CSV table of C-alpha atoms in Angstrom, one decimal:
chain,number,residue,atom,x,y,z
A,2,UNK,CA,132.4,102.9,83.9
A,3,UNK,CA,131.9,104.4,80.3
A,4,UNK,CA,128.1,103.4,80.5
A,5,UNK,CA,127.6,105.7,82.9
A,6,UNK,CA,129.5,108.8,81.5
A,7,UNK,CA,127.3,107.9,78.5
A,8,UNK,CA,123.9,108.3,80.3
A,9,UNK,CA,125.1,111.3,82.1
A,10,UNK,CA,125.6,112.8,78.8
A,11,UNK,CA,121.8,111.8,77.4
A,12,UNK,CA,120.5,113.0,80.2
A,13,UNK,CA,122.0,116.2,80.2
A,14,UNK,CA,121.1,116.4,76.4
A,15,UNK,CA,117.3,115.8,77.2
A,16,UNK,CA,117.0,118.3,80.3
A,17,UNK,CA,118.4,121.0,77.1
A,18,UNK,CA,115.5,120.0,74.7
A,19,UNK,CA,113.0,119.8,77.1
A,20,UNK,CA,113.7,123.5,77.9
A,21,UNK,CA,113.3,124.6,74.5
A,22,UNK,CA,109.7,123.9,74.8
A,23,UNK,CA,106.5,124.8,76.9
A,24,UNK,CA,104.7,122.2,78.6
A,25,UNK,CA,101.8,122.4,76.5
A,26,UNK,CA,104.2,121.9,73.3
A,27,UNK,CA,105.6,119.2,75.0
A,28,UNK,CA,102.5,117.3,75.6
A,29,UNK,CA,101.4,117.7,72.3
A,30,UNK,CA,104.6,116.1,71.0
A,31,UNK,CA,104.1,113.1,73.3
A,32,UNK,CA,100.9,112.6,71.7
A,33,UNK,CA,102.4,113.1,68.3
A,34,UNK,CA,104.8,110.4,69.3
A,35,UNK,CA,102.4,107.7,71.3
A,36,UNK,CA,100.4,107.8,67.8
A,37,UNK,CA,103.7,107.2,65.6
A,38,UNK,CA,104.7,104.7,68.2
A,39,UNK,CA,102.0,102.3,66.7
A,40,UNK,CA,103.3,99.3,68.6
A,41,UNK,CA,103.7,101.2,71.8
A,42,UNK,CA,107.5,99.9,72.5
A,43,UNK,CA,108.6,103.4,73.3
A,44,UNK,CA,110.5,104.0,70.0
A,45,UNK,CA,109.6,105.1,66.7
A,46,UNK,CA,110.7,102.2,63.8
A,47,UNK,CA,110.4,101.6,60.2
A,48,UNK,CA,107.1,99.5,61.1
A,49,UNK,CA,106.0,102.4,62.9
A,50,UNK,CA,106.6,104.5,60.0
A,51,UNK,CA,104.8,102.2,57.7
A,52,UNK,CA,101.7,102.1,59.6
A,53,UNK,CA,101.5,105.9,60.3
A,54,UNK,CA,101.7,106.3,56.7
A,55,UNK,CA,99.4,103.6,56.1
A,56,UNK,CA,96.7,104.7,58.7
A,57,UNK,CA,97.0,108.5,56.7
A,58,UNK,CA,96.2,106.7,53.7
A,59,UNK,CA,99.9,106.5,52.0
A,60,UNK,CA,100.3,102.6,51.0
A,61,UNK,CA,103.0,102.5,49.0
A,62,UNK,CA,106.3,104.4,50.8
A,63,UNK,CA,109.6,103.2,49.8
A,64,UNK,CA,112.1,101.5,52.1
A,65,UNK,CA,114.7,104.3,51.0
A,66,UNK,CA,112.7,107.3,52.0
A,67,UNK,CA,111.5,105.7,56.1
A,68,UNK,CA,115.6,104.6,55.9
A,69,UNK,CA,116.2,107.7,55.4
A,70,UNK,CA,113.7,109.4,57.8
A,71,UNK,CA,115.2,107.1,60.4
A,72,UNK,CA,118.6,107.9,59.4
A,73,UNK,CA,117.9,111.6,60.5
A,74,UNK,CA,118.2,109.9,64.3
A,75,UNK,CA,121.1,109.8,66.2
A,76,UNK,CA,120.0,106.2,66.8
A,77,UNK,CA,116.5,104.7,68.2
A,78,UNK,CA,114.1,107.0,68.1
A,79,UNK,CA,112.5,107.3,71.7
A,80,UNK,CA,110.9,110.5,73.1
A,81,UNK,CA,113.8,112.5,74.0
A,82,UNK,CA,115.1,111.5,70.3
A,83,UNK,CA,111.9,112.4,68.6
A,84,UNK,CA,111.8,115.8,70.6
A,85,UNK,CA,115.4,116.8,69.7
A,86,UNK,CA,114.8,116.1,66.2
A,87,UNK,CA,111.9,118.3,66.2
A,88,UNK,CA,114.2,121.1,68.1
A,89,UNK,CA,116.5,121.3,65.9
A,90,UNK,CA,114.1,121.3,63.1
A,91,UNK,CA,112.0,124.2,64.2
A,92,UNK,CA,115.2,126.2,65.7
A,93,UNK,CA,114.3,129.4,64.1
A,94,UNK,CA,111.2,128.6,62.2
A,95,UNK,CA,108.4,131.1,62.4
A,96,UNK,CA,104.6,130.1,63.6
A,97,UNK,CA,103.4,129.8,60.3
A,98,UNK,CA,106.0,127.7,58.7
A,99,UNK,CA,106.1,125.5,61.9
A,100,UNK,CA,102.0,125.4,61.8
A,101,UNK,CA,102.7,124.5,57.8
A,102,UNK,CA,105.2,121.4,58.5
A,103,UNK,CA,103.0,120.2,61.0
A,104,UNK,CA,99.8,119.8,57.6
A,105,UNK,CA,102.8,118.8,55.8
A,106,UNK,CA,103.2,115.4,57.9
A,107,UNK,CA,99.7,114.4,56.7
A,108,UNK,CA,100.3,115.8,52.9
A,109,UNK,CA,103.0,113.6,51.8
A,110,UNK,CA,101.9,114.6,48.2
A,111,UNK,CA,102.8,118.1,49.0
A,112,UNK,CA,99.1,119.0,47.8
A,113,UNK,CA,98.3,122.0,50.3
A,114,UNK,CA,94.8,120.2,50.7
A,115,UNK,CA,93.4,117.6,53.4
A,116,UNK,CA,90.6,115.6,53.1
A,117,UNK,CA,87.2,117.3,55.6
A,118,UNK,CA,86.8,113.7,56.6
A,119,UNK,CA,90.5,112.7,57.8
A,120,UNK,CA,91.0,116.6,59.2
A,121,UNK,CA,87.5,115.7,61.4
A,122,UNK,CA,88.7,112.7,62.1
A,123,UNK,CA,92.3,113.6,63.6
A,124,UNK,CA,91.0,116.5,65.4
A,125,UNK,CA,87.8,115.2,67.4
A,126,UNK,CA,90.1,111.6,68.1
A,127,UNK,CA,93.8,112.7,68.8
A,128,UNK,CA,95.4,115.5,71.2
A,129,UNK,CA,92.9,118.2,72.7
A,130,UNK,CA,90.0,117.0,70.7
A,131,UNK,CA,87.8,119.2,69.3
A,132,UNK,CA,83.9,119.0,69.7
A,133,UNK,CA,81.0,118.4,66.7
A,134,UNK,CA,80.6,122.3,67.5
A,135,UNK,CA,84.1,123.6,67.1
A,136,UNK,CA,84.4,121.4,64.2
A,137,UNK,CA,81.5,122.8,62.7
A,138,UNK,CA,82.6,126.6,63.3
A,139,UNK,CA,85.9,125.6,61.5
A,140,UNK,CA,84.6,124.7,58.5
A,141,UNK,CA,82.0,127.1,58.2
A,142,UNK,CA,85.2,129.9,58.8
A,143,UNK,CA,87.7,127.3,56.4
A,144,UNK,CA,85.0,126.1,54.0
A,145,UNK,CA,86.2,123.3,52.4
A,146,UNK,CA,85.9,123.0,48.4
A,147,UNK,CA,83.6,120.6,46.7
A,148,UNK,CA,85.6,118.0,46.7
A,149,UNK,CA,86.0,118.0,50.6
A,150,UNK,CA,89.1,119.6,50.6
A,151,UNK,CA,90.6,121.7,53.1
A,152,UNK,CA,93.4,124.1,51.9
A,153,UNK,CA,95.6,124.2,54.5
A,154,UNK,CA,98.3,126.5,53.7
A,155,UNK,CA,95.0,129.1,53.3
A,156,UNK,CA,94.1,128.3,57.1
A,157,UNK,CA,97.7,128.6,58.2
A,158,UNK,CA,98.0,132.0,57.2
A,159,UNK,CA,94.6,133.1,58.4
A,160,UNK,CA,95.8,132.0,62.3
A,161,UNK,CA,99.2,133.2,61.9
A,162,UNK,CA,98.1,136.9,59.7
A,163,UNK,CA,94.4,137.2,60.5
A,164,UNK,CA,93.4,137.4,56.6
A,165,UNK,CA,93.3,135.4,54.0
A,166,UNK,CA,96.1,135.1,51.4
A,167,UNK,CA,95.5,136.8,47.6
A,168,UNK,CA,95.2,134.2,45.6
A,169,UNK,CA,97.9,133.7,42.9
Protein backbone atom coordinates (compact mmCIF):
# COMPACT_ATOMS: atom_id res chain seq x y z
CA UNK A 1 0.00 0.00 0.00
CA UNK A 2 2.90 2.55 0.82
CA UNK A 3 4.03 2.44 -2.93
CA UNK A 4 1.10 3.97 -3.84
CA UNK A 5 0.89 6.90 -1.15
CA UNK A 6 4.39 7.44 -2.49
CA UNK A 7 3.43 7.97 -6.12
CA UNK A 8 0.54 10.01 -5.18
CA UNK A 9 2.91 12.23 -3.45
CA UNK A 10 5.42 12.65 -6.80
CA UNK A 11 2.75 13.21 -8.69
CA UNK A 12 1.29 15.83 -6.78
CA UNK A 13 4.89 17.30 -6.49
CA UNK A 14 5.23 17.43 -10.42
CA UNK A 15 1.66 18.92 -11.27
CA UNK A 16 3.27 22.06 -8.64
CA UNK A 17 6.54 22.46 -10.80
CA UNK A 18 4.95 22.16 -13.87
CA UNK A 19 2.84 25.23 -12.95
CA UNK A 20 5.64 27.27 -12.18
CA UNK A 21 6.43 27.37 -15.69
CA UNK A 22 4.98 28.36 -19.23
CA UNK A 23 4.72 25.85 -21.83
CA UNK A 24 7.22 27.35 -23.88
CA UNK A 25 9.79 27.25 -20.77
CA UNK A 26 8.88 23.92 -20.35
CA UNK A 27 9.73 22.75 -23.70
CA UNK A 28 12.76 24.28 -23.64
CA UNK A 29 13.81 22.46 -20.50
CA UNK A 30 12.84 19.15 -22.04
CA UNK A 31 15.23 19.79 -24.67
CA UNK A 32 17.81 20.91 -22.17
CA UNK A 33 17.26 17.60 -20.58
CA UNK A 34 16.93 15.02 -23.84
CA UNK A 35 20.57 16.66 -24.62
CA UNK A 36 21.94 16.00 -20.98
CA UNK A 37 20.24 12.66 -21.20
CA UNK A 38 23.11 11.47 -23.56
CA UNK A 39 22.06 7.85 -23.34
CA UNK A 40 18.42 8.62 -23.67
CA UNK A 41 17.34 6.27 -20.51
CA UNK A 42 15.10 9.09 -19.15
CA UNK A 43 17.47 10.15 -16.28
CA UNK A 44 20.25 12.36 -16.02
CA UNK A 45 23.71 10.22 -14.49
CA UNK A 46 27.24 10.85 -13.82
CA UNK A 47 27.90 9.36 -17.52
CA UNK A 48 25.53 11.76 -18.71
CA UNK A 49 27.29 14.47 -16.92
CA UNK A 50 30.59 13.36 -18.31
CA UNK A 51 29.67 13.49 -21.75
CA UNK A 52 27.72 16.82 -21.60
CA UNK A 53 30.85 18.22 -20.26
CA UNK A 54 32.87 16.37 -22.63
CA UNK A 55 30.74 17.25 -25.86
CA UNK A 56 31.15 21.33 -24.41
CA UNK A 57 34.75 20.68 -24.53
CA UNK A 58 35.45 20.21 -20.62
CA UNK A 59 37.59 16.79 -20.42
CA UNK A 60 38.78 16.65 -17.29
CA UNK A 61 35.72 17.13 -14.46
CA UNK A 62 36.27 15.54 -11.26
CA UNK A 63 34.17 12.72 -9.80
CA UNK A 64 33.59 15.00 -6.59
CA UNK A 65 32.14 17.97 -8.34
CA UNK A 66 29.30 15.56 -10.93
CA UNK A 67 28.90 13.64 -7.21
CA UNK A 68 28.08 16.53 -6.03
CA UNK A 69 25.91 17.93 -8.86
CA UNK A 70 24.04 14.72 -8.55
CA UNK A 71 23.76 15.02 -4.92
CA UNK A 72 21.72 18.28 -5.37
CA UNK A 73 18.81 15.53 -6.52
CA UNK A 74 16.41 14.25 -4.38
CA UNK A 75 17.39 10.93 -6.08
CA UNK A 76 17.46 9.97 -9.97
CA UNK A 77 17.31 12.66 -11.93
CA UNK A 78 14.30 12.23 -14.53
CA UNK A 79 12.28 15.20 -15.97
CA UNK A 80 10.10 16.10 -13.18
CA UNK A 81 13.50 15.96 -10.98
CA UNK A 82 15.50 18.06 -13.38
CA UNK A 83 12.55 20.59 -13.57
CA UNK A 84 12.16 21.01 -9.82
CA UNK A 85 15.71 21.51 -9.43
CA UNK A 86 15.61 24.23 -11.84
CA UNK A 87 12.43 25.75 -9.87
CA UNK A 88 13.80 26.01 -6.97
CA UNK A 89 16.96 27.40 -8.44
CA UNK A 90 15.41 30.22 -10.31
CA UNK A 91 12.61 30.96 -7.42
CA UNK A 92 13.16 34.53 -7.44
CA UNK A 93 15.91 35.12 -9.84
CA UNK A 94 15.54 38.00 -12.25
CA UNK A 95 15.62 37.62 -16.26
CA UNK A 96 19.09 38.60 -16.45
CA UNK A 97 20.63 36.46 -13.88
CA UNK A 98 18.48 33.52 -15.02
CA UNK A 99 19.54 34.34 -18.85
CA UNK A 100 23.28 34.55 -17.16
CA UNK A 101 23.15 30.88 -15.40
CA UNK A 102 21.85 29.55 -18.41
CA UNK A 103 25.78 30.93 -20.43
CA UNK A 104 27.14 29.81 -17.25
CA UNK A 105 26.21 25.99 -18.01
CA UNK A 106 28.54 26.14 -21.05
CA UNK A 107 31.36 28.47 -19.13
CA UNK A 108 32.47 26.08 -16.56
CA UNK A 109 35.67 28.30 -16.45
CA UNK A 110 33.53 31.20 -15.32
CA UNK A 111 35.20 33.25 -18.33
CA UNK A 112 32.08 35.44 -19.37
CA UNK A 113 33.17 34.43 -23.04
CA UNK A 114 31.90 31.57 -25.53
CA UNK A 115 33.49 30.48 -28.41
CA UNK A 116 31.52 32.06 -32.08
CA UNK A 117 31.94 28.50 -33.32
CA UNK A 118 30.31 26.41 -30.26
CA UNK A 119 27.57 29.48 -29.70
CA UNK A 120 26.73 28.81 -33.77
CA UNK A 121 26.81 25.52 -33.28
CA UNK A 122 24.32 25.10 -30.22
CA UNK A 123 21.94 27.57 -31.60
CA UNK A 124 21.39 26.55 -35.38
CA UNK A 125 21.44 22.48 -33.91
CA UNK A 126 19.50 22.46 -30.45
CA UNK A 127 16.02 23.92 -29.36
CA UNK A 128 14.35 26.62 -31.77
CA UNK A 129 17.24 26.71 -34.05
CA UNK A 130 18.23 29.67 -35.43
CA UNK A 131 18.88 30.32 -39.25
CA UNK A 132 22.47 31.27 -41.11
CA UNK A 133 20.54 34.80 -41.22
CA UNK A 134 19.60 35.32 -37.58
CA UNK A 135 22.95 34.04 -36.80
CA UNK A 136 24.48 36.41 -38.89
CA UNK A 137 22.34 39.47 -37.48
CA UNK A 138 23.54 38.40 -33.96
CA UNK A 139 26.95 38.68 -34.43
CA UNK A 140 26.97 41.66 -36.47
CA UNK A 141 24.72 43.30 -33.18
CA UNK A 142 27.19 41.00 -30.51
CA UNK A 143 30.48 41.20 -32.49
CA UNK A 144 32.56 38.85 -31.24
CA UNK A 145 36.34 39.76 -30.37
CA UNK A 146 39.30 38.63 -32.37
CA UNK A 147 39.70 35.68 -30.85
CA UNK A 148 36.08 34.43 -31.67
CA UNK A 149 34.80 35.21 -28.45
CA UNK A 150 31.45 36.09 -27.56
CA UNK A 151 31.02 38.08 -24.20
CA UNK A 152 28.12 36.88 -22.87
CA UNK A 153 27.42 38.60 -19.83
CA UNK A 154 27.61 41.89 -22.44
CA UNK A 155 24.64 40.28 -24.48
CA UNK A 156 22.74 39.36 -21.38
CA UNK A 157 22.40 42.81 -20.32
CA UNK A 158 21.69 44.24 -23.75
CA UNK A 159 18.32 41.76 -23.97
CA UNK A 160 17.42 42.21 -20.48
CA UNK A 161 18.42 46.53 -20.30
CA UNK A 162 18.49 47.47 -24.04
CA UNK A 163 22.16 48.99 -23.75
CA UNK A 164 25.24 47.95 -23.29
CA UNK A 165 27.06 47.73 -19.92
CA UNK A 166 30.06 50.58 -19.14
CA UNK A 167 32.85 48.88 -19.24
CA UNK A 168 34.82 48.57 -15.96
Amino acid sequence: MAPKKAKKRAEGASSNVFSMFEQAQIQEFKEAFTIMDQNRDGFIDKNDLRDTFAALGRLNVKQEEIDDMLKEASGPINFTVFLTMFGEKLKGADPEETILNAFKVFDPEGTGTLKKDFVTEMLTTQADRFSPEEMEQMFVAFPPDVAGNLDYKNLVHIITHGEEKDQE
